[in-house]
Short mmCIF file of C-alpha atoms in Angstrom, two decimals:
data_model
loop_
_atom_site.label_atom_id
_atom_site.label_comp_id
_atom_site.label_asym_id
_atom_site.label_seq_id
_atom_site.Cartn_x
_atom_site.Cartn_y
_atom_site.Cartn_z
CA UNK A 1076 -33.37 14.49 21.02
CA UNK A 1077 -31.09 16.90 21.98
CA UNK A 1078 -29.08 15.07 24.05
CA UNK A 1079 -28.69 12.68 21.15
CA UNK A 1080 -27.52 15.82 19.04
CA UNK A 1081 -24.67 16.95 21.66
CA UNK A 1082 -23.49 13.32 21.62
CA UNK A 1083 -23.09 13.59 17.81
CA UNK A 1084 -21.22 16.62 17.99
CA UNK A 1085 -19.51 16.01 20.80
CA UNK A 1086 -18.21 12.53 19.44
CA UNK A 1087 -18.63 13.15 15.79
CA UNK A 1088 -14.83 12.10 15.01
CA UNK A 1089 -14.92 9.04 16.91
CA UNK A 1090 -18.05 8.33 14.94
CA UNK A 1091 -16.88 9.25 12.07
CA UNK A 1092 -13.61 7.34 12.02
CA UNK A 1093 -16.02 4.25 13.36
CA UNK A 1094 -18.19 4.40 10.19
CA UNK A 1095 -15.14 4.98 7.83
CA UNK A 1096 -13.42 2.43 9.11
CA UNK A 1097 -16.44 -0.31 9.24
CA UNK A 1098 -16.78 0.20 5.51
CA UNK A 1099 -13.58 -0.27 4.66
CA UNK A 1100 -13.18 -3.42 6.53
CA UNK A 1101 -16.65 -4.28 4.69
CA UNK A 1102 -15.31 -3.76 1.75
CA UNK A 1103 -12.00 -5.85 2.68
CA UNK A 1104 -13.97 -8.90 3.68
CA UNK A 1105 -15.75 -8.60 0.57
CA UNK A 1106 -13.28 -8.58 -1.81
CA UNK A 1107 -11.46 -12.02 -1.93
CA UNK A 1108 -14.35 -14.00 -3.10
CA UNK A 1109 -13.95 -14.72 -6.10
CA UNK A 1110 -17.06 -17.88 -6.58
CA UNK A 1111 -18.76 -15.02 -5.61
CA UNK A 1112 -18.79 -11.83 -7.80
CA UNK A 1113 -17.41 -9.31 -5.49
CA UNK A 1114 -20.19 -6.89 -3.42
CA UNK A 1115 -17.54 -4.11 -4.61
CA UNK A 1116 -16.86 -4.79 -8.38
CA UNK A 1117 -13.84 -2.41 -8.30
CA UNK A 1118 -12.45 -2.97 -12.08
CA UNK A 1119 -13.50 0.03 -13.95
CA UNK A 1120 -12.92 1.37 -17.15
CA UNK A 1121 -11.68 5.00 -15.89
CA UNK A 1122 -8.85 3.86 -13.81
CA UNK A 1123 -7.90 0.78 -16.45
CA UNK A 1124 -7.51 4.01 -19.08
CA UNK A 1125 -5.64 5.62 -16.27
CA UNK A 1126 -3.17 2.63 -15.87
CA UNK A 1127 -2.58 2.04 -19.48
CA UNK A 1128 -1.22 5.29 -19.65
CA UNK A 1129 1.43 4.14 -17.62
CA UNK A 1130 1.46 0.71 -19.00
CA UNK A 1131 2.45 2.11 -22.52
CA UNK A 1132 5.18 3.77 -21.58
CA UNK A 1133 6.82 0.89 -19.98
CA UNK A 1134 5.71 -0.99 -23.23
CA UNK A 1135 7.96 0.73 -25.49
CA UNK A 1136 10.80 -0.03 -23.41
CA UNK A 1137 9.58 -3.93 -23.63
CA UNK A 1138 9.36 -3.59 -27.13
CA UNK A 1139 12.61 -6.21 -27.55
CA UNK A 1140 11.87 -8.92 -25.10
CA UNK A 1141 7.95 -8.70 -26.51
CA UNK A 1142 9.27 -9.14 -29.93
CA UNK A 1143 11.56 -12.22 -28.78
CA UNK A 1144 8.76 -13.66 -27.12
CA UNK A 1145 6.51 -13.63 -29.40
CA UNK A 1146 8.57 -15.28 -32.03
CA UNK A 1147 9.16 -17.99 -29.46
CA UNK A 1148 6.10 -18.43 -28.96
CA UNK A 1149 5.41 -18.56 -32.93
CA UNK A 1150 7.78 -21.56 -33.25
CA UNK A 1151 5.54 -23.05 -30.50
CA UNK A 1152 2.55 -22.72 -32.29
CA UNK A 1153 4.22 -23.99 -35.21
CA UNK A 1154 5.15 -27.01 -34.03
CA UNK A 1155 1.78 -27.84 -32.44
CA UNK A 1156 0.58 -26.89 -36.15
CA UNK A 1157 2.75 -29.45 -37.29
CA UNK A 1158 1.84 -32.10 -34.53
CA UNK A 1159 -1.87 -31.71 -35.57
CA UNK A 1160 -0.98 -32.13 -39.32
CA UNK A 1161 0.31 -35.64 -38.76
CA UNK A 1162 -2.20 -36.72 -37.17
CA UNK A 1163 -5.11 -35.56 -39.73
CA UNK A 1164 -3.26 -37.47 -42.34
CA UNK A 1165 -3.83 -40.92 -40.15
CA UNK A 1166 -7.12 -42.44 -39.74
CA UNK A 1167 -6.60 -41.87 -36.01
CA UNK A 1168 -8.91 -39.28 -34.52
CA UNK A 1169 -8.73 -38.19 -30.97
CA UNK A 1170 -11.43 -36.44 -29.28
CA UNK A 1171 -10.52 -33.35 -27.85
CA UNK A 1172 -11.83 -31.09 -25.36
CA UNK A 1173 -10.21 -28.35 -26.53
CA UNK A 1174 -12.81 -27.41 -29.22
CA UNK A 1175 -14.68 -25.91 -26.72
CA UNK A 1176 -12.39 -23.83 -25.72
CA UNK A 1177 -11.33 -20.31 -26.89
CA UNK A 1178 -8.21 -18.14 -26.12
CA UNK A 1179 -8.82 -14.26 -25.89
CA UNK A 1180 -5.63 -12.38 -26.42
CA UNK A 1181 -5.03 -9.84 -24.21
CA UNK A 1182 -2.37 -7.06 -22.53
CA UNK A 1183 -1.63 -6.47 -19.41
CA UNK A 1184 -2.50 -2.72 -18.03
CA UNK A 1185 -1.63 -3.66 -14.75
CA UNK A 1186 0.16 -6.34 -12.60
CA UNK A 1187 2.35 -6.46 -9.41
CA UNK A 1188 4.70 -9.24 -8.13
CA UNK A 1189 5.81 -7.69 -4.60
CA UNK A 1190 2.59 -7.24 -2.84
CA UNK A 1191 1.35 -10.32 -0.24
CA UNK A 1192 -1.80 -9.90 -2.85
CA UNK A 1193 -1.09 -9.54 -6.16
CA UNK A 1194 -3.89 -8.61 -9.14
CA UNK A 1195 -3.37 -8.42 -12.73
CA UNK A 1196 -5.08 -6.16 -14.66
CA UNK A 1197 -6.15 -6.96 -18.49
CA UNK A 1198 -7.54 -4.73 -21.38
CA UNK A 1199 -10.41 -6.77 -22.20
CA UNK A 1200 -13.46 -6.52 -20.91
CA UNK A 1201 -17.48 -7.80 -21.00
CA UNK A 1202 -17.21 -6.68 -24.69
CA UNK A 1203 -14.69 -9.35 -25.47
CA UNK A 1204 -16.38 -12.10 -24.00
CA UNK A 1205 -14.87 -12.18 -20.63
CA UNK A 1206 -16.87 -13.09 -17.72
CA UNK A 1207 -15.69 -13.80 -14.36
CA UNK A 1208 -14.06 -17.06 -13.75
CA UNK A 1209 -12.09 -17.69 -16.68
CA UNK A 1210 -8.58 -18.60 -15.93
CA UNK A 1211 -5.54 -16.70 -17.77
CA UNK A 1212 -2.20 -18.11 -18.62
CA UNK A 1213 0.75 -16.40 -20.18
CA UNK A 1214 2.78 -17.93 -22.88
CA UNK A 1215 4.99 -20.25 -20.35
CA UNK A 1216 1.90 -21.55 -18.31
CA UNK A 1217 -0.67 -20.44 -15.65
CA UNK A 1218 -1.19 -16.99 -14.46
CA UNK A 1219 -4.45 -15.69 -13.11
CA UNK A 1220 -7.88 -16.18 -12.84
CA UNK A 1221 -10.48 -13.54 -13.60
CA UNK A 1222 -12.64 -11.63 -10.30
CA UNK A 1223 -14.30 -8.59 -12.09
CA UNK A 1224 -14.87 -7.49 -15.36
CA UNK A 1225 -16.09 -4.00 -16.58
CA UNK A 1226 -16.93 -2.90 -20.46
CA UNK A 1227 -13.54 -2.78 -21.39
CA UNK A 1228 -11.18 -4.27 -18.62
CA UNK A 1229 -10.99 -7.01 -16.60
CA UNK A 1230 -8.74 -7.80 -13.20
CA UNK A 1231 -7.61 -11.08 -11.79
CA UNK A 1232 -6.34 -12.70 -9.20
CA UNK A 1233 -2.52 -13.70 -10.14
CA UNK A 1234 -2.03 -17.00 -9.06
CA UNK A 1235 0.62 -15.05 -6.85
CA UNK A 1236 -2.40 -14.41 -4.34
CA UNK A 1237 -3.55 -16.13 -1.22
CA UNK A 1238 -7.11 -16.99 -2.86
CA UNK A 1239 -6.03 -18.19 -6.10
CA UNK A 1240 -5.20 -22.08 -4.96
CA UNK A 1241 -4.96 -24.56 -7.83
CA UNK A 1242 -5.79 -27.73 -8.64
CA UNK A 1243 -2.71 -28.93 -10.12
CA UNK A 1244 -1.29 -32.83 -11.16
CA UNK A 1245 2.01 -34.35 -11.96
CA UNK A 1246 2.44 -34.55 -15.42
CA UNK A 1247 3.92 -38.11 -15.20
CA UNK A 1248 1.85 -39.88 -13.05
CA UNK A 1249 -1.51 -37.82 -12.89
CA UNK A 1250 -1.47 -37.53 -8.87
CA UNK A 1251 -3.33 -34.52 -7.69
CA UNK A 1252 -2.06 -31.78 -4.71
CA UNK A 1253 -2.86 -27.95 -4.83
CA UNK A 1254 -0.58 -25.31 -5.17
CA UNK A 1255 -0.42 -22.28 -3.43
CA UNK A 1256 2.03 -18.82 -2.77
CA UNK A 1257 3.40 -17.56 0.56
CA UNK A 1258 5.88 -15.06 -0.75
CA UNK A 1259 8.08 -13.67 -0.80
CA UNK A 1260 9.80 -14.50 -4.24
CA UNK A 1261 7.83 -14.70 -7.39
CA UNK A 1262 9.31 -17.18 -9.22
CA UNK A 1263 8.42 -19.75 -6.18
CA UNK A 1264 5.04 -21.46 -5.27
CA UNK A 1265 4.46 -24.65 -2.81
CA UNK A 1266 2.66 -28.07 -3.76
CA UNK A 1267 0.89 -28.78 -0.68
CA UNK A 1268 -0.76 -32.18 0.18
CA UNK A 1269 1.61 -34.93 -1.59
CA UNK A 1270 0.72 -38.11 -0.25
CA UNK A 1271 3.69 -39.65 0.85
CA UNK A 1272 3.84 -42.81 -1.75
CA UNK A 1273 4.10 -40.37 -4.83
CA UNK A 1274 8.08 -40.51 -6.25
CA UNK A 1275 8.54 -36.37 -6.47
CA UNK A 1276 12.07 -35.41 -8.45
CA UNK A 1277 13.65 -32.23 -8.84
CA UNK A 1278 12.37 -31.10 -12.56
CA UNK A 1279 9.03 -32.89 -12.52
CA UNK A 1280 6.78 -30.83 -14.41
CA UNK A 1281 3.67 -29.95 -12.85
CA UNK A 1282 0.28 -29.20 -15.20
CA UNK A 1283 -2.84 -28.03 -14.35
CA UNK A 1284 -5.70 -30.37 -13.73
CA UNK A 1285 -8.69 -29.58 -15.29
CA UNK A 1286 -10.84 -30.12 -12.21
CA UNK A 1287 -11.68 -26.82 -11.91
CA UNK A 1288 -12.55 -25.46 -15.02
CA UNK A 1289 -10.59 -22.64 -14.48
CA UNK A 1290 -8.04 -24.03 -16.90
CA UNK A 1291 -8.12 -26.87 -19.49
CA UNK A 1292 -6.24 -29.91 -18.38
CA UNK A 1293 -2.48 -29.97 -18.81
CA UNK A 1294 -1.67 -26.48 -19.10
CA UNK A 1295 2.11 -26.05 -17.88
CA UNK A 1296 2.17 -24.59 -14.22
CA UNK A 1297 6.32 -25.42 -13.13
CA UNK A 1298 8.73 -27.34 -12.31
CA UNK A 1299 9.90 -28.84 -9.08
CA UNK A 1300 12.56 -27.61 -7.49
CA UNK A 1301 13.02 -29.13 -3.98
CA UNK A 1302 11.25 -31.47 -2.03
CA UNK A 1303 10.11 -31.78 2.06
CA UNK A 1304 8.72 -34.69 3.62
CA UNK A 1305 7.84 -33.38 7.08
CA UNK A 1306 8.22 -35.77 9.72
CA UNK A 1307 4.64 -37.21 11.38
CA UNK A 1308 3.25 -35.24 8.59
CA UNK A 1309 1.25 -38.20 5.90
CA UNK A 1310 1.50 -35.00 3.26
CA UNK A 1311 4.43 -34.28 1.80
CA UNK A 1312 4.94 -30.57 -0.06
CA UNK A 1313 7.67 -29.57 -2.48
CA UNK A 1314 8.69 -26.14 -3.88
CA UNK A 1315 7.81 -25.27 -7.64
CA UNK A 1316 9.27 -23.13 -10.45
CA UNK A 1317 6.60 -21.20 -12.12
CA UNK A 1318 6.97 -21.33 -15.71
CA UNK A 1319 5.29 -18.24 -15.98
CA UNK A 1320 7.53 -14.98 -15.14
CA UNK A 1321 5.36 -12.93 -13.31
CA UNK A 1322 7.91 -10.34 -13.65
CA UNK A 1323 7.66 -9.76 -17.08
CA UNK A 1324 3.77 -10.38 -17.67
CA UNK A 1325 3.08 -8.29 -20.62
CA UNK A 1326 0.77 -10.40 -23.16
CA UNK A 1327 -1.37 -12.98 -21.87
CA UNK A 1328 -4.38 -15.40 -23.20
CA UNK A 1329 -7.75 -15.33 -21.53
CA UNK A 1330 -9.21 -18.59 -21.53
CA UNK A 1331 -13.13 -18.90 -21.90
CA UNK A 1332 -14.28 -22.65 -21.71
CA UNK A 1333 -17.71 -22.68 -24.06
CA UNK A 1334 -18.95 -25.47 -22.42
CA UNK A 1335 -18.27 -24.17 -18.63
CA UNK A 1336 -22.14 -23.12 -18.40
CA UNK A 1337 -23.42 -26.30 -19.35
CA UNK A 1338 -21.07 -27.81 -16.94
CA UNK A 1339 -22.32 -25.98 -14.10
CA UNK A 1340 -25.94 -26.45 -15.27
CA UNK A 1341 -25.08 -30.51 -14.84
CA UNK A 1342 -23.41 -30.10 -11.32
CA UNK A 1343 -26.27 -28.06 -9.69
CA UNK A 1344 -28.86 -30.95 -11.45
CA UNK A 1345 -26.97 -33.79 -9.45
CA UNK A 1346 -27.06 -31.62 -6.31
CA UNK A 1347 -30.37 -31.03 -6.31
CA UNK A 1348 -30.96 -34.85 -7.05
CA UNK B 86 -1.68 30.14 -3.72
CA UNK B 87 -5.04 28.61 -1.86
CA UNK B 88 -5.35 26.85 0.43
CA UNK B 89 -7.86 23.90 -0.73
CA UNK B 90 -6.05 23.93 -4.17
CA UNK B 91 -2.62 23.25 -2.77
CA UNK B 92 -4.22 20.38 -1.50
CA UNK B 93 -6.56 18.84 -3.79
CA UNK B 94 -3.15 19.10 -6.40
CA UNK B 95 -0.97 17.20 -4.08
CA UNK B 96 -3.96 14.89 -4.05
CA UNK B 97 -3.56 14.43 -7.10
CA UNK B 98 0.07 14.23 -7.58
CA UNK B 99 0.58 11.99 -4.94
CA UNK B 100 -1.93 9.02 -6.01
CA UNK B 101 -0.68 9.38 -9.49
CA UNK B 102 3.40 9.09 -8.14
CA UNK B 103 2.02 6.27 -6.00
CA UNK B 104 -0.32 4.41 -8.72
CA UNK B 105 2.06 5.37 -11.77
CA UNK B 106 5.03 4.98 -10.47
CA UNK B 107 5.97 3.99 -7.33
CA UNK B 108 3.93 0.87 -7.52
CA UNK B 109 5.48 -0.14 -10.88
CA UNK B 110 9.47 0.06 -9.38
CA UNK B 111 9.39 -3.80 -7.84
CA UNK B 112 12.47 -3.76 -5.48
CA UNK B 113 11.12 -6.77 -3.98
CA UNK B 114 8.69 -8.43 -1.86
CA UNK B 115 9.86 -6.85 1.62
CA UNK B 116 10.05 -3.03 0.03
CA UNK B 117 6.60 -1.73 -0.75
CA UNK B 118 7.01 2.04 -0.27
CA UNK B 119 3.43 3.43 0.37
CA UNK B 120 4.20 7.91 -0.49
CA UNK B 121 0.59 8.39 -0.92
CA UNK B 122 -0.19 9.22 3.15
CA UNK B 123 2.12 12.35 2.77
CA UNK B 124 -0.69 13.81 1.72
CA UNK B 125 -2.71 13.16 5.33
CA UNK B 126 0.85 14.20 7.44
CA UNK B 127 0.77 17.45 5.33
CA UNK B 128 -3.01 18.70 5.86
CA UNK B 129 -2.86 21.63 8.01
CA UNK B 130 -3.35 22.12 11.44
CA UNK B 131 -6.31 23.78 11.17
CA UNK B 132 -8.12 21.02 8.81
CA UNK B 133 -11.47 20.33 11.23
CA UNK B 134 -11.43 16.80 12.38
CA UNK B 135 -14.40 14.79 10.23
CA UNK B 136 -12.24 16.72 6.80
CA UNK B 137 -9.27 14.77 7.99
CA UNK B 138 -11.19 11.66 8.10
CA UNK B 139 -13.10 12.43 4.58
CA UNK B 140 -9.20 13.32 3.16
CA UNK B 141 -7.92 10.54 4.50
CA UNK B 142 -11.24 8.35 3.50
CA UNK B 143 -10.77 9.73 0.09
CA UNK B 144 -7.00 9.18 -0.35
CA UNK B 145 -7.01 5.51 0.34
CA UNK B 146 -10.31 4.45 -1.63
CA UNK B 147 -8.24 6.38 -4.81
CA UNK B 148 -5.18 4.09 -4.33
CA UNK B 149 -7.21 1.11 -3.64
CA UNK B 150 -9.31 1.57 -6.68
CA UNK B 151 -6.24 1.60 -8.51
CA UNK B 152 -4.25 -1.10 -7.22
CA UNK B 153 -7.98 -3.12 -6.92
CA UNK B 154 -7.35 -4.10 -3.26
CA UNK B 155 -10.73 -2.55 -1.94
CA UNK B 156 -10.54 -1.29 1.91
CA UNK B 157 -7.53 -2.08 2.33
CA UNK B 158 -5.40 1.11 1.99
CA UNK B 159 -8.81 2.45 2.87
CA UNK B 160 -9.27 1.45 6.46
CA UNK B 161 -5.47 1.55 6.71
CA UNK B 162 -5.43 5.49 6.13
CA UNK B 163 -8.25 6.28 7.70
CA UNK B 164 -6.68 4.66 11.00
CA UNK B 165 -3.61 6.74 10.26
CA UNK B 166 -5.69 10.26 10.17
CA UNK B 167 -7.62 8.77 13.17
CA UNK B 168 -4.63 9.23 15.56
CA UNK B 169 -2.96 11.92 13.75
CA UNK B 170 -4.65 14.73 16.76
CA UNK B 171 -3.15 12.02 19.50
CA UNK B 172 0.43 11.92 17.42
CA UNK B 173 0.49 15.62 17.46
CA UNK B 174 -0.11 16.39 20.75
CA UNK B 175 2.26 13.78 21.62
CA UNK B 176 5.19 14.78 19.60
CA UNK B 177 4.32 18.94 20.22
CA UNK B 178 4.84 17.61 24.01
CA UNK B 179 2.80 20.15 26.59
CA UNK B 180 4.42 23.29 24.84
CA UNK B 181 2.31 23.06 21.75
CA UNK B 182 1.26 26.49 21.38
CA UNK B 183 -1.96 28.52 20.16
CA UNK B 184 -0.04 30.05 17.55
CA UNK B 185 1.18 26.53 15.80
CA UNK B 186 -2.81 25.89 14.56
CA UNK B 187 -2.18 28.72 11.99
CA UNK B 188 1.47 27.31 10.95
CA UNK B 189 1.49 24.57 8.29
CA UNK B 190 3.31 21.29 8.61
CA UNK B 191 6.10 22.27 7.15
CA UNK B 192 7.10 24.86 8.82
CA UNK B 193 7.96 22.87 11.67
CA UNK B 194 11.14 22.19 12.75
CA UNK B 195 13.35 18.93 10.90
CA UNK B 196 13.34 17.04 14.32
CA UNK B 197 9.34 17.70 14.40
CA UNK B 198 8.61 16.08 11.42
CA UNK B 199 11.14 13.26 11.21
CA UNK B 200 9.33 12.19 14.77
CA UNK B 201 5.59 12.99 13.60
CA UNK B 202 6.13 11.18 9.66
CA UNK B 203 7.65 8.31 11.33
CA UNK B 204 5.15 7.56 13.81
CA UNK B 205 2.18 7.96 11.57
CA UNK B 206 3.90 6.07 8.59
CA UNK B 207 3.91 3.10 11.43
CA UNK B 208 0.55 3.45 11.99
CA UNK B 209 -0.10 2.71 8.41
CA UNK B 210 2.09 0.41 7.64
CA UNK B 211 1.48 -2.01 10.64
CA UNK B 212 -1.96 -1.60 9.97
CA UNK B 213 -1.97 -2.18 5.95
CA UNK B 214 0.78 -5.14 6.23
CA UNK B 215 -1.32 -6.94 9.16
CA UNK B 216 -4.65 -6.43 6.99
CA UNK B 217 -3.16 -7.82 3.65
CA UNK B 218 -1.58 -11.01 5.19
CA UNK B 219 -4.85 -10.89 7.18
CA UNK B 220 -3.07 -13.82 9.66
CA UNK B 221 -0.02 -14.04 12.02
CA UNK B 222 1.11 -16.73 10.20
CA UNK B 223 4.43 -15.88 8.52
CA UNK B 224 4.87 -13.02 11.35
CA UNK B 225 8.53 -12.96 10.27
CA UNK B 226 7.52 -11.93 6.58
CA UNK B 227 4.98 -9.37 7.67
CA UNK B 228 7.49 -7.77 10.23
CA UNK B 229 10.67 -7.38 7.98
CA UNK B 230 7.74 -6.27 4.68
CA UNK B 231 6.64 -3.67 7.88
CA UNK B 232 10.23 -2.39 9.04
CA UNK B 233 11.65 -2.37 5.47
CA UNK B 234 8.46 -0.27 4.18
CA UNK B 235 8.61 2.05 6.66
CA UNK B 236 12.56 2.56 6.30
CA UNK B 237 11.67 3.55 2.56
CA UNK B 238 8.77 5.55 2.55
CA UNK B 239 9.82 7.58 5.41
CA UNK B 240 13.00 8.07 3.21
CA UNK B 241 11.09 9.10 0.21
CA UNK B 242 8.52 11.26 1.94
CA UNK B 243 11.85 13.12 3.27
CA UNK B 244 13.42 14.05 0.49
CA UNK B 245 9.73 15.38 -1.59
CA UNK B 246 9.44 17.45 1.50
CA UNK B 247 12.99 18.76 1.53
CA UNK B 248 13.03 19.47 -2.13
CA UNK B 249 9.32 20.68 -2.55
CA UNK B 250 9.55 22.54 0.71
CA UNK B 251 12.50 24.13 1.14
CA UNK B 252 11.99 27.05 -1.32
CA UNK B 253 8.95 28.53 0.86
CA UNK B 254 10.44 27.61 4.17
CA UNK B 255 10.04 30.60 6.81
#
């Protein structure tokens, strides 16, 4: 016994820094999961508040470009409005998943471009009806998906993010690939696993799939910009425009899928069959 | 003014410069200055060893509760204040006298701490860079984010400590 005391003391900083350090990387290897909720649910509502403070401040000096956007994206909305209109008046009635689906406005407190990681930060929480999972898109296209979620704030991953791979599809011809961020610019992501028989153009428009759930079918991800096909390679990838300036994040939509749960419910049933 | 206080407010002014502002000025993907860990190079001499390690423990679990990376800065810091003793001793050289353990940081000499801030900053750095990418893929991206980073904060942390310190120098 006290032998086993004068090793403490004698090595107490070595086995200090070893316990210190073993949590941390415990923590670390915890916290990119996001099909599972994170052992270290690190979105809180103190350091959201603590954020917004600085978020506001950089939100008055936004105040134009908001405005603009917004009114853009007003026009937008009109013209769906309009879209919709025309086809009430018909006979023709298309069923539409979207029904089930509901879009929580929301700000951003929080959000980097420049890290290898990158996390955005909302000011909605459990209160509003956001649960982990949900997938967020700006007013361009895709953005994030949701990780943790206190009372009043939730964080995501941005689709800037090593974890946050997509399910996307060419709008044209349906084909799937995934799409996925290396850094180091922001406005640039990579299509990975094109099969080699797929026609890819400059200025294709890539959409989301809708095979995840994350995000409704056909919501607007980018634009190609250039295209590889490796040699001895049967995949093909190509670089992407994200429609979404991660830049200059400020409002964004949460989007909660009502019927997600009874989806689930129906995929664990076949598994167990 | 004491001791403990001068301290737990440069805590504080340090995570919020780091989480407030620092992290919101995006000069790019390679540049991520990382100020916070002036608070570990500036502990004094005296701090016992297993305080460093709760500072330093302390520091990074603040920044990565804020920038909701958890562990990262964490283990990153903590590795930092590990071999601050072993940076010390090596900069100091054999001459390190009795009489420096009462001295703060900053009264060292410019050469002193220009050696010590930039050895311990690439401590961090290495360390944080290597544990986000968490691969050597891309080794090329994580070196020039790790040189580039360094370059800055050491820059940064330069200037605070020439224009907070220089009024109570000697």
């Amino acid at each position: 016994m006290y032998n086993l005391i004068r090793f403490l003391q004698k090595h107490h900083f070595v086995l200090l820094f070893l316990l210190l350090e073993a949590f941390s990387i415990y923590m670390l290897a915890n916290s990119h999961t996001y099909h599972r909720a994170a052992v270290v649910n690190i979105t809180s509502n103190i350091s959201g508040a603590i954020l917004k403070v600085g978020s506001s401040v950089g939100d008055y000096l936004k105040l134009r470009r908001t405005n603009r956007m917004l009114a853009e994206q007003n026009a937008t909305l009109q013209q769906l409005l309009s879209h919709y209109k025309e086809i009430s008046d018909t006979a023709y009635h298309q069923f539409d998943t979207s029904v089930n689906l509901e879009f929580i406005p929301a700000k951003v407190v929080s959000n980097s471009v420049h890290l290898r990681n990158n996390y955005i930060i909302i000011n909605k929480g459990r209160k509003h009806g956001i649960e982990e999972e949900m997938g967020i898109i700006s007013t361009n296209g895709v953005a994030g998906i949701i990780t943790g979620v206190s009372e009043n704030y939730a964080t995501a991953l941005s689709i800037l993010h090593k974890h946050a791979r997509l399910s996307i599809k060419f709008a044209k011809n349906n084909q799937l690939a995934n799409l996925a961020w290396y850094g180091p610019n922001y406005k640039y992501g990579v299509i990975e696993d094109i099969p080699t028989h797929i026609d890819v153009l400059p200025g294709d428009t890539i959409v989301t799939s809708g095979h995840s759930f994350l995000f409704p079918e056909g919501i607007m991800v980018g634009t190609i910009t250039e295209y590889f096909s490796p040699e001895g390679s049967g995949l093909n990838h190509a670089h992407i425009s994200f429609a979404t300036d991660f830049n200059k994040l400020s409002w964004v939509f949460v989007v909660s899928n009502r019927m997600q749960w009874e989806i689930e419910q129906l995929k664990l049933l076949n598994n167990y069959e | 003014m004491n001791n403990y206080l001068i301290n737990v407010l440069r805590f504080v002014l340090l995570l919020f410069l780091q989480v407030l502002i620092l992290n919101n000025i995006r000069v790019g993907f390679f540049i991520n200055p990382f100020v916070y860990i002036l608070f570990v190079l500036l502990l004094p001499f005296s701090t016992p060893k297993w305080l460093l390690l709760i500072s330093a423990f302390a520091m990074g679990l603040s920044v990565d509760w804020f920038m909701t990376t958890p562990g990262l800065h964490t283990s990153a810091t903590v590795f930092m204040a590990f071999l601050r003793p072993t940076v010390i001793r090596i900069v100091s050289g054999p001459k390190m006298m009795v009489e420096d353990e009462n001295n703060s940081i900053l009264q060292k000499d410019k050469n002193w701490f220009f050696i010590y801030s930039t050895l311990l900053v690439l401590v961090h750095h290495i360390s944080l860079f290597f544990l986000e990418a968490f691969s050597f893929n891309q080794l090329g991206h994580t070196f020039l984010r790790i040189l580039l980073s360094v370059i800055f904060t050491e820059i940064i942390i330069l200037l605070l400590v020439y224009f907070f310190a220089v009024g109570k120098k000697r």
